[in-house]
């Protein structure tokens, strides 16, 4: 019998437990001398570091703006453990100090929270007292991370602050065992590692992160995470370091020698913890059982036995080493991995690891092999290694090719418009040294009109609805052909953020954005950030997920699939069709601000894990958007910083994760990046989107821009937000985002450029087809047509009663002085009898005063006497020093119900406004504005009858 899944808004019940499991699986134990971890039963612990109380669940910005019901911190989790005792006096000392040093939210502006918090100085005396209680110290150090800023090579950023360094030194001098727990988005400097006996990278584990930390520290779960990137001795050891940070452009001079590909080839001695490395509480023995080539696959079977005394899991990793040939190759590249199940002491499992021989090919972008623009396997010996990190491996198979093999013949795309020097290995005696060669340079060519889709002759409305296409009665082409051009053009725009037409507080509405489009049965779909849980700026809660770095360090595809199946279910409950994540850019440099969201320095690990997440979401009829396509590897000046990168590095490293996730089959949405590659902004980059993504990889889904992205037509052409015709020509279907899609057709250049013929009707119809093809799979199409949407064999039923009421904390109400202008006072008056808690600053004389919004969750409250019920326009005029991309919003709450979300956005100091229509009941109401983040000034609020 078929049962129904009843889906409610908000967080999915029980999902938090799954995130806790995930948060344990991705933590990496990098040091554990004298078995300092796990803590023995009955241990007494002195718990240091203020971050024990301020667990960082994720970085900030679009990837971190998830409202959660709770965040479990490390102190609470460890204090609840029955088998250990914490040193209370120390806790008390922290509590007293924290009263004077509360959590610093910075200005509260979007994505600008400080990356570190002030630490309490640990005096010798305090350490001594604590050491009299116990000889075991646990120290928690934490860092945030975020969008739009890179980390800095300074104290409190990548480096410990002076107080943190002194704290570790003092603790080291008093305690026998020092255990450091790192609650960070990505690596921090580790030059202090000698001060610790055990170091556990917890990363940012989501809302249950503290509980996961306790599971690991107590030994209920054995660490099994492995590093998804290399921890070098110093920042300057990373090969991208000389290029990173330049605001105008980065030469990707290290080329394909990213992360361990560089270190293993040229500078093994500069590595602190290698890629793939991670300790366990137990020990595993790996024994290769067989290795062979079957068909076009190499398969290695390895027996993994737990020879220690603690149940645990191990990751078997396969690398290959290709002959240097004419192209030059890294000495190791990951080609397969598998994680065991939980193995009890003495238990063994045989893992089978396979990969296609063709995946060992390299791309020839110079013609050095005689096969320009081909993936080739040069002749010579290929060695396959098995092991438990890129360093700890042994050879298990060799394959010798007598002749070069061409694996695929492609066309040159994305060639640098100006050549630069790139790295390559030169063999000297037993080692490789870095030498440099020029990259190829693009020959300027005219706009190529080949492959421009032919226009479908417009038939006019034949009464075909999108559901008819779904049911096979008509083709998608026949459906699209009905729509007159002026009605079709708005489909190229998503509306947002916080469109009132879809789930409140989300990123965008797209598809049926106008009445005309809806009349054809095109549903209005909804998308929202991602990736660390669902972002709903109306204050609705969702499950806070572990960050990308953590998930990648689990090396566990099954886990990703299960976790993201639940994410898919939660998305469905909130009537969101698309998650704006995962972010799968390569971690090219340790200071990139969004490394916390991204997965790895290795394209194969990154792509396979992303594909698993997509398969998971697909099980509940939703999908993720892989982003940011491509080379969004630096946040400083991210809109302008040109990624000057060779075609080879693109194809072997930066495009690869996207290619894997697309070819896997369950990726239906891709988001282009803000930045240009070799002079052409990605949102309008035809070679990137049309030729590679669609042409070579066969992608038929939606490509969308990043929010308020800019576009240009060729290197040297000034990018603007209006050049939407260039986006359409690139087959990037959707411009994200605008206030009103119909208006955007003319305020952008789309309408004019259609008239001039610079973009064809066929090109517009092509984008519309991609969008509609995608919508055919969405739950919203079924809902609109009152048809059951079946997932996992059961029907999804949306419950309207699921939304949690929006209650405001009365303590917050009095915090701010509201600025108010009621332009139309005929129908509304200020409510005379204002209760003391609310009255504070509501005075008519204050109408022209401005309100500075700083900190988080500030409120402005107006007591209104509404004479006439009905539709009102709420207009907020404001100014912010922040850039347009800053995602500021403001919620309109009537009583305890969230009625609308105003999307603001930075205005670079100029005046801006945002408007929404709301329904007001008659009588006396408290009209509240809630400001989730600060960093701007509200000049006026106007409420007038619509
Ligand atoms: C980010 C994207 C995000 C979008 C919508 C942009 O600032 O770069 O990753 O999905 O905003 O919030």
GROMACS .gro file of N, CA, C and O in nm, residues 787-871:
model
  340
  787UNK      N    1  -0.131   1.681  -0.948
  787UNK     CA    2  -0.094   1.541  -0.972
  787UNK      C    3   0.000   1.498  -0.860
  787UNK      O    4   0.078   1.579  -0.810
  788UNK      N    5  -0.009   1.372  -0.818
  788UNK     CA    6   0.080   1.329  -0.709
  788UNK      C    7   0.226   1.324  -0.756
  788UNK      O    8   0.253   1.278  -0.866
  789UNK      N    9   0.313   1.373  -0.674
  789UNK     CA   10   0.456   1.367  -0.705
  789UNK      C   11   0.513   1.251  -0.625
  789UNK      O   12   0.511   1.252  -0.502
  790UNK      N   13   0.562   1.150  -0.695
  790UNK     CA   14   0.605   1.028  -0.627
  790UNK      C   15   0.757   1.028  -0.610
  790UNK      O   16   0.830   1.047  -0.705
  791UNK      N   17   0.801   1.005  -0.486
  791UNK     CA   18   0.944   0.992  -0.459
  791UNK      C   19   0.966   0.868  -0.377
  791UNK      O   20   0.892   0.846  -0.280
  792UNK      N   21   1.063   0.790  -0.412
  792UNK     CA   22   1.092   0.669  -0.334
  792UNK      C   23   0.964   0.585  -0.320
  792UNK      O   24   0.938   0.528  -0.215
  793UNK      N   25   0.882   0.585  -0.422
  793UNK     CA   26   0.760   0.503  -0.420
  793UNK      C   27   0.647   0.560  -0.336
  793UNK      O   28   0.544   0.496  -0.319
  794UNK      N   29   0.663   0.678  -0.283
  794UNK     CA   30   0.557   0.733  -0.200
  794UNK      C   31   0.523   0.874  -0.248
  794UNK      O   32   0.607   0.944  -0.304
  795UNK      N   33   0.399   0.913  -0.223
  795UNK     CA   34   0.355   1.044  -0.271
  795UNK      C   35   0.391   1.152  -0.172
  795UNK      O   36   0.378   1.135  -0.051
  796UNK      N   37   0.438   1.265  -0.224
  796UNK     CA   38   0.469   1.378  -0.136
  796UNK      C   39   0.342   1.460  -0.115
  796UNK      O   40   0.274   1.495  -0.211
  797UNK      N   41   0.314   1.486   0.011
  797UNK     CA   42   0.197   1.568   0.041
  797UNK      C   43   0.244   1.687   0.122
  797UNK      O   44   0.309   1.672   0.226
  798UNK      N   45   0.215   1.808   0.073
  798UNK     CA   46   0.261   1.928   0.143
  798UNK      C   47   0.158   1.972   0.245
  798UNK      O   48   0.039   1.986   0.211
  799UNK      N   49   0.203   1.990   0.367
  799UNK     CA   50   0.108   2.031   0.469
  799UNK      C   51   0.115   2.182   0.486
  799UNK      O   52   0.223   2.239   0.506
  800UNK      N   53   0.001   2.248   0.477
  800UNK     CA   54   0.002   2.393   0.486
  800UNK      C   55   0.023   2.442   0.628
  800UNK      O   56   0.061   2.555   0.651
  801UNK      N   57  -0.004   2.352   0.723
  801UNK     CA   58   0.008   2.395   0.862
  801UNK      C   59   0.151   2.390   0.915
  801UNK      O   60   0.173   2.408   1.034
  802UNK      N   61   0.247   2.364   0.826
  802UNK     CA   62   0.382   2.339   0.877
  802UNK      C   63   0.461   2.461   0.920
  802UNK      O   64   0.551   2.451   1.002
  803UNK      N   65   0.425   2.577   0.869
  803UNK     CA   66   0.510   2.694   0.895
  803UNK      C   67   0.508   2.733   1.042
  803UNK      O   68   0.402   2.739   1.104
  804UNK      N   69   0.626   2.755   1.094
  804UNK     CA   70   0.631   2.796   1.235
  804UNK      C   71   0.600   2.946   1.243
  804UNK      O   72   0.646   3.023   1.160
  805UNK      N   73   0.518   2.986   1.342
  805UNK     CA   74   0.485   3.129   1.349
  805UNK      C   75   0.611   3.210   1.377
  805UNK      O   76   0.705   3.161   1.441
  806UNK      N   77   0.612   3.330   1.327
  806UNK     CA   78   0.729   3.414   1.345
  806UNK      C   79   0.714   3.497   1.471
  806UNK      O   80   0.644   3.595   1.474
  807UNK      N   81   0.776   3.451   1.576
  807UNK     CA   82   0.762   3.527   1.700
  807UNK      C   83   0.885   3.614   1.719
  807UNK      O   84   0.996   3.576   1.687
  808UNK      N   85   0.862   3.731   1.771
  808UNK     CA   86   0.975   3.822   1.794
  808UNK      C   87   1.005   3.826   1.942
  808UNK      O   88   0.916   3.816   2.024
  809UNK      N   89   1.128   3.836   1.971
  809UNK     CA   90   1.171   3.840   2.110
  809UNK      C   91   1.142   3.982   2.163
  809UNK      O   92   1.200   4.080   2.115
  810UNK      N   93   1.053   3.994   2.261
  810UNK     CA   94   1.016   4.129   2.307
  810UNK      C   95   1.136   4.209   2.355
  810UNK      O   96   1.139   4.332   2.340
  811UNK      N   97   1.238   4.139   2.401
  811UNK     CA   98   1.356   4.212   2.450
  811UNK      C   99   1.423   4.290   2.337
  811UNK      O  100   1.494   4.386   2.361
  812UNK      N  101   1.400   4.245   2.216
  812UNK     CA  102   1.467   4.311   2.103
  812UNK      C  103   1.391   4.432   2.053
  812UNK      O  104   1.444   4.516   1.982
  813UNK      N  105   1.264   4.439   2.090
  813UNK     CA  106   1.178   4.538   2.026
  813UNK      C  107   1.222   4.681   2.048
  813UNK      O  108   1.200   4.768   1.965
  814UNK      N  109   1.280   4.704   2.162
  814UNK     CA  110   1.310   4.842   2.198
  814UNK      C  111   1.448   4.889   2.154
  814UNK      O  112   1.488   5.000   2.181
  815UNK      N  113   1.516   4.799   2.083
  815UNK     CA  114   1.658   4.826   2.059
  815UNK      C  115   1.688   4.944   1.967
  815UNK      O  116   1.791   5.007   1.978
  816UNK      N  117   1.600   4.968   1.870
  816UNK     CA  118   1.635   5.066   1.768
  816UNK      C  119   1.534   5.176   1.751
  816UNK      O  120   1.416   5.159   1.776
  817UNK      N  121   1.582   5.288   1.706
  817UNK     CA  122   1.493   5.400   1.680
  817UNK      C  123   1.444   5.390   1.536
  817UNK      O  124   1.523   5.401   1.443
  818UNK      N  125   1.318   5.368   1.515
  818UNK     CA  126   1.272   5.353   1.378
  818UNK      C  127   1.261   5.487   1.306
  818UNK      O  128   1.228   5.588   1.368
  819UNK      N  129   1.291   5.486   1.179
  819UNK     CA  130   1.270   5.604   1.097
  819UNK      C  131   1.146   5.578   1.016
  819UNK      O  132   1.133   5.474   0.955
  820UNK      N  133   1.052   5.669   1.017
  820UNK     CA  134   0.925   5.639   0.954
  820UNK      C  135   0.871   5.757   0.875
  820UNK      O  136   0.867   5.869   0.924
  821UNK      N  137   0.832   5.731   0.752
  821UNK     CA  138   0.757   5.831   0.678
  821UNK      C  139   0.631   5.762   0.628
  821UNK      O  140   0.640   5.666   0.552
  822UNK      N  141   0.519   5.807   0.674
  822UNK     CA  142   0.394   5.753   0.621
  822UNK      C  143   0.346   5.852   0.517
  822UNK      O  144   0.297   5.959   0.548
  823UNK      N  145   0.368   5.818   0.391
  823UNK     CA  146   0.337   5.914   0.286
  823UNK      C  147   0.187   5.934   0.273
  823UNK      O  148   0.139   6.040   0.239
  824UNK      N  149   0.116   5.827   0.299
  824UNK     CA  150  -0.028   5.834   0.277
  824UNK      C  151  -0.098   5.808   0.409
  824UNK      O  152  -0.123   5.695   0.448
  825UNK      N  153  -0.123   5.918   0.478
  825UNK     CA  154  -0.177   5.901   0.613
  825UNK      C  155  -0.330   5.897   0.616
  825UNK      O  156  -0.390   5.895   0.722
  826UNK      N  157  -0.387   5.892   0.498
  826UNK     CA  158  -0.533   5.891   0.496
  826UNK      C  159  -0.588   5.759   0.550
  826UNK      O  160  -0.690   5.754   0.616
  827UNK      N  161  -0.517   5.653   0.519
  827UNK     CA  162  -0.570   5.524   0.559
  827UNK      C  163  -0.498   5.463   0.680
  827UNK      O  164  -0.543   5.365   0.734
  828UNK      N  165  -0.386   5.521   0.717
  828UNK     CA  166  -0.313   5.466   0.831
  828UNK      C  167  -0.273   5.580   0.924
  828UNK      O  168  -0.233   5.685   0.878
  829UNK      N  169  -0.281   5.555   1.048
  829UNK     CA  170  -0.229   5.652   1.144
  829UNK      C  171  -0.141   5.580   1.242
  829UNK      O  172  -0.155   5.459   1.263
  830UNK      N  173  -0.054   5.656   1.304
  830UNK     CA  174   0.022   5.594   1.412
  830UNK      C  175  -0.074   5.563   1.524
  830UNK      O  176  -0.163   5.641   1.555
  831UNK      N  177  -0.057   5.452   1.581
  831UNK     CA  178  -0.141   5.400   1.685
  831UNK      C  179  -0.107   5.476   1.813
  831UNK      O  180   0.007   5.479   1.855
  832UNK      N  181  -0.206   5.537   1.873
  832UNK     CA  182  -0.178   5.625   1.987
  832UNK      C  183  -0.130   5.551   2.111
  832UNK      O  184  -0.026   5.580   2.166
  833UNK      N  185  -0.210   5.450   2.150
  833UNK     CA  186  -0.178   5.384   2.277
  833UNK      C  187  -0.071   5.278   2.256
  833UNK      O  188  -0.099   5.164   2.224
  834UNK      N  189   0.052   5.319   2.268
  834UNK     CA  190   0.162   5.225   2.243
  834UNK      C  191   0.214   5.171   2.375
  834UNK      O  192   0.253   5.249   2.462
  835UNK      N  193   0.215   5.039   2.391
  835UNK     CA  194   0.266   4.985   2.518
  835UNK      C  195   0.410   5.029   2.539
  835UNK      O  196   0.486   5.046   2.443
  836UNK      N  197   0.448   5.041   2.664
  836UNK     CA  198   0.581   5.094   2.697
  836UNK      C  199   0.693   5.020   2.624
  836UNK      O  200   0.785   5.081   2.572
  837UNK      N  201   0.679   4.889   2.618
  837UNK     CA  202   0.787   4.809   2.558
  837UNK      C  203   0.810   4.848   2.413
  837UNK      O  204   0.918   4.834   2.359
  838UNK      N  205   0.708   4.898   2.348
  838UNK     CA  206   0.720   4.927   2.206
  838UNK      C  207   0.733   5.076   2.177
  838UNK      O  208   0.782   5.115   2.073
  839UNK      N  209   0.684   5.154   2.267
  839UNK     CA  210   0.666   5.295   2.236
  839UNK      C  211   0.798   5.366   2.209
  839UNK      O  212   0.809   5.438   2.113
  840UNK      N  213   0.894   5.335   2.299
  840UNK     CA  214   1.023   5.401   2.297
  840UNK      C  215   1.034   5.519   2.204
  840UNK      O  216   1.006   5.632   2.240
  841UNK      N  217   1.070   5.487   2.080
  841UNK     CA  218   1.109   5.595   1.992
  841UNK      C  219   1.008   5.626   1.883
  841UNK      O  220   1.042   5.689   1.784
  842UNK      N  221   0.889   5.575   1.895
  842UNK     CA  222   0.795   5.601   1.786
  842UNK      C  223   0.726   5.736   1.806
  842UNK      O  224   0.636   5.750   1.886
  843UNK      N  225   0.775   5.831   1.735
  843UNK     CA  226   0.719   5.966   1.746
  843UNK      C  227   0.709   6.024   1.607
  843UNK      O  228   0.795   6.001   1.523
  844UNK      N  229   0.605   6.099   1.584
  844UNK     CA  230   0.586   6.153   1.450
  844UNK      C  231   0.702   6.243   1.407
  844UNK      O  232   0.740   6.245   1.291
  845UNK      N  233   0.758   6.315   1.504
  845UNK     CA  234   0.865   6.409   1.469
  845UNK      C  235   0.986   6.336   1.410
  845UNK      O  236   1.070   6.396   1.345
  846UNK      N  237   0.995   6.207   1.436
  846UNK     CA  238   1.115   6.136   1.392
  846UNK      C  239   1.108   6.091   1.249
  846UNK      O  240   1.194   6.018   1.200
  847UNK      N  241   1.003   6.133   1.184
  847UNK     CA  242   0.983   6.084   1.048
  847UNK      C  243   1.102   6.097   0.955
  847UNK      O  244   1.126   6.015   0.871
  848UNK      N  245   1.176   6.204   0.968
  848UNK     CA  246   1.284   6.224   0.873
  848UNK      C  247   1.418   6.173   0.925
  848UNK      O  248   1.516   6.175   0.854
  849UNK      N  249   1.422   6.127   1.048
  849UNK     CA  250   1.551   6.082   1.101
  849UNK      C  251   1.584   5.946   1.041
  849UNK      O  252   1.496   5.868   1.006
  850UNK      N  253   1.711   5.920   1.028
  850UNK     CA  254   1.753   5.794   0.968
  850UNK      C  255   1.789   5.694   1.078
  850UNK      O  256   1.826   5.732   1.188
  851UNK      N  257   1.776   5.567   1.045
  851UNK     CA  258   1.805   5.462   1.142
  851UNK      C  259   1.926   5.383   1.093
  851UNK      O  260   1.926   5.329   0.982
  852UNK      N  261   2.029   5.380   1.175
  852UNK     CA  262   2.147   5.303   1.137
  852UNK      C  263   2.128   5.160   1.184
  852UNK      O  264   2.102   5.135   1.301
  853UNK      N  265   2.139   5.065   1.092
  853UNK     CA  266   2.122   4.925   1.129
  853UNK      C  267   2.261   4.865   1.148
  853UNK      O  268   2.340   4.857   1.054
  854UNK      N  269   2.287   4.827   1.271
  854UNK     CA  270   2.415   4.759   1.294
  854UNK      C  271   2.385   4.637   1.380
  854UNK      O  272   2.282   4.629   1.444
  855UNK      N  273   2.474   4.543   1.381
  855UNK     CA  274   2.449   4.420   1.455
  855UNK      C  275   2.346   4.336   1.383
  855UNK      O  276   2.295   4.373   1.278
  856UNK      N  277   2.317   4.221   1.442
  856UNK     CA  278   2.220   4.131   1.377
  856UNK      C  279   2.084   4.139   1.444
  856UNK      O  280   2.075   4.169   1.562
  857UNK      N  281   1.983   4.109   1.369
  857UNK     CA  282   1.847   4.097   1.419
  857UNK      C  283   1.797   4.219   1.493
  857UNK      O  284   1.742   4.208   1.602
  858UNK      N  285   1.819   4.335   1.435
  858UNK     CA  286   1.760   4.457   1.493
  858UNK      C  287   1.616   4.467   1.446
  858UNK      O  288   1.579   4.414   1.341
  859UNK      N  289   1.536   4.534   1.526
  859UNK     CA  290   1.395   4.553   1.491
  859UNK      C  291   1.361   4.700   1.488
  859UNK      O  292   1.416   4.779   1.563
  860UNK      N  293   1.265   4.735   1.405
  860UNK     CA  294   1.199   4.864   1.413
  860UNK      C  295   1.050   4.831   1.423
  860UNK      O  296   1.001   4.748   1.347
  861UNK      N  297   0.984   4.890   1.519
  861UNK     CA  298   0.844   4.855   1.540
  861UNK      C  299   0.757   4.978   1.527
  861UNK      O  300   0.786   5.083   1.585
  862UNK      N  301   0.650   4.966   1.453
  862UNK     CA  302   0.555   5.076   1.436
  862UNK      C  303   0.419   5.026   1.481
  862UNK      O  304   0.378   4.915   1.447
  863UNK      N  305   0.353   5.109   1.556
  863UNK     CA  306   0.218   5.073   1.596
  863UNK      C  307   0.124   5.149   1.503
  863UNK      O  308   0.120   5.271   1.503
  864UNK      N  309   0.052   5.076   1.423
  864UNK     CA  310  -0.030   5.140   1.320
  864UNK      C  311  -0.179   5.118   1.347
  864UNK      O  312  -0.219   5.011   1.391
  865UNK      N  313  -0.253   5.218   1.317
  865UNK     CA  314  -0.398   5.203   1.322
  865UNK      C  315  -0.446   5.206   1.177
  865UNK      O  316  -0.445   5.310   1.111
  866UNK      N  317  -0.481   5.091   1.126
  866UNK     CA  318  -0.518   5.081   0.985
  866UNK      C  319  -0.668   5.104   0.971
  866UNK      O  320  -0.749   5.029   1.023
  867UNK      N  321  -0.702   5.213   0.905
  867UNK     CA  322  -0.844   5.249   0.891
  867UNK      C  323  -0.911   5.162   0.785
  867UNK      O  324  -1.029   5.133   0.791
  868UNK      N  325  -0.834   5.126   0.685
  868UNK     CA  326  -0.894   5.053   0.574
  868UNK      C  327  -0.810   4.929   0.542
  868UNK      O  328  -0.692   4.943   0.507
  869UNK      N  329  -0.868   4.814   0.556
  869UNK     CA  330  -0.794   4.690   0.526
  869UNK      C  331  -0.767   4.686   0.376
  869UNK      O  332  -0.841   4.746   0.298
  870UNK      N  333  -0.659   4.617   0.338
  870UNK     CA  334  -0.635   4.602   0.195
  870UNK      C  335  -0.488   4.591   0.162
  870UNK      O  336  -0.403   4.571   0.249
  871UNK      N  337  -0.459   4.606   0.034
  871UNK     CA  338  -0.323   4.593  -0.017
  871UNK      C  339  -0.246   4.724   0.003
  871UNK      O  340  -0.296   4.831  -0.035
   0.00000   0.00000   0.00000
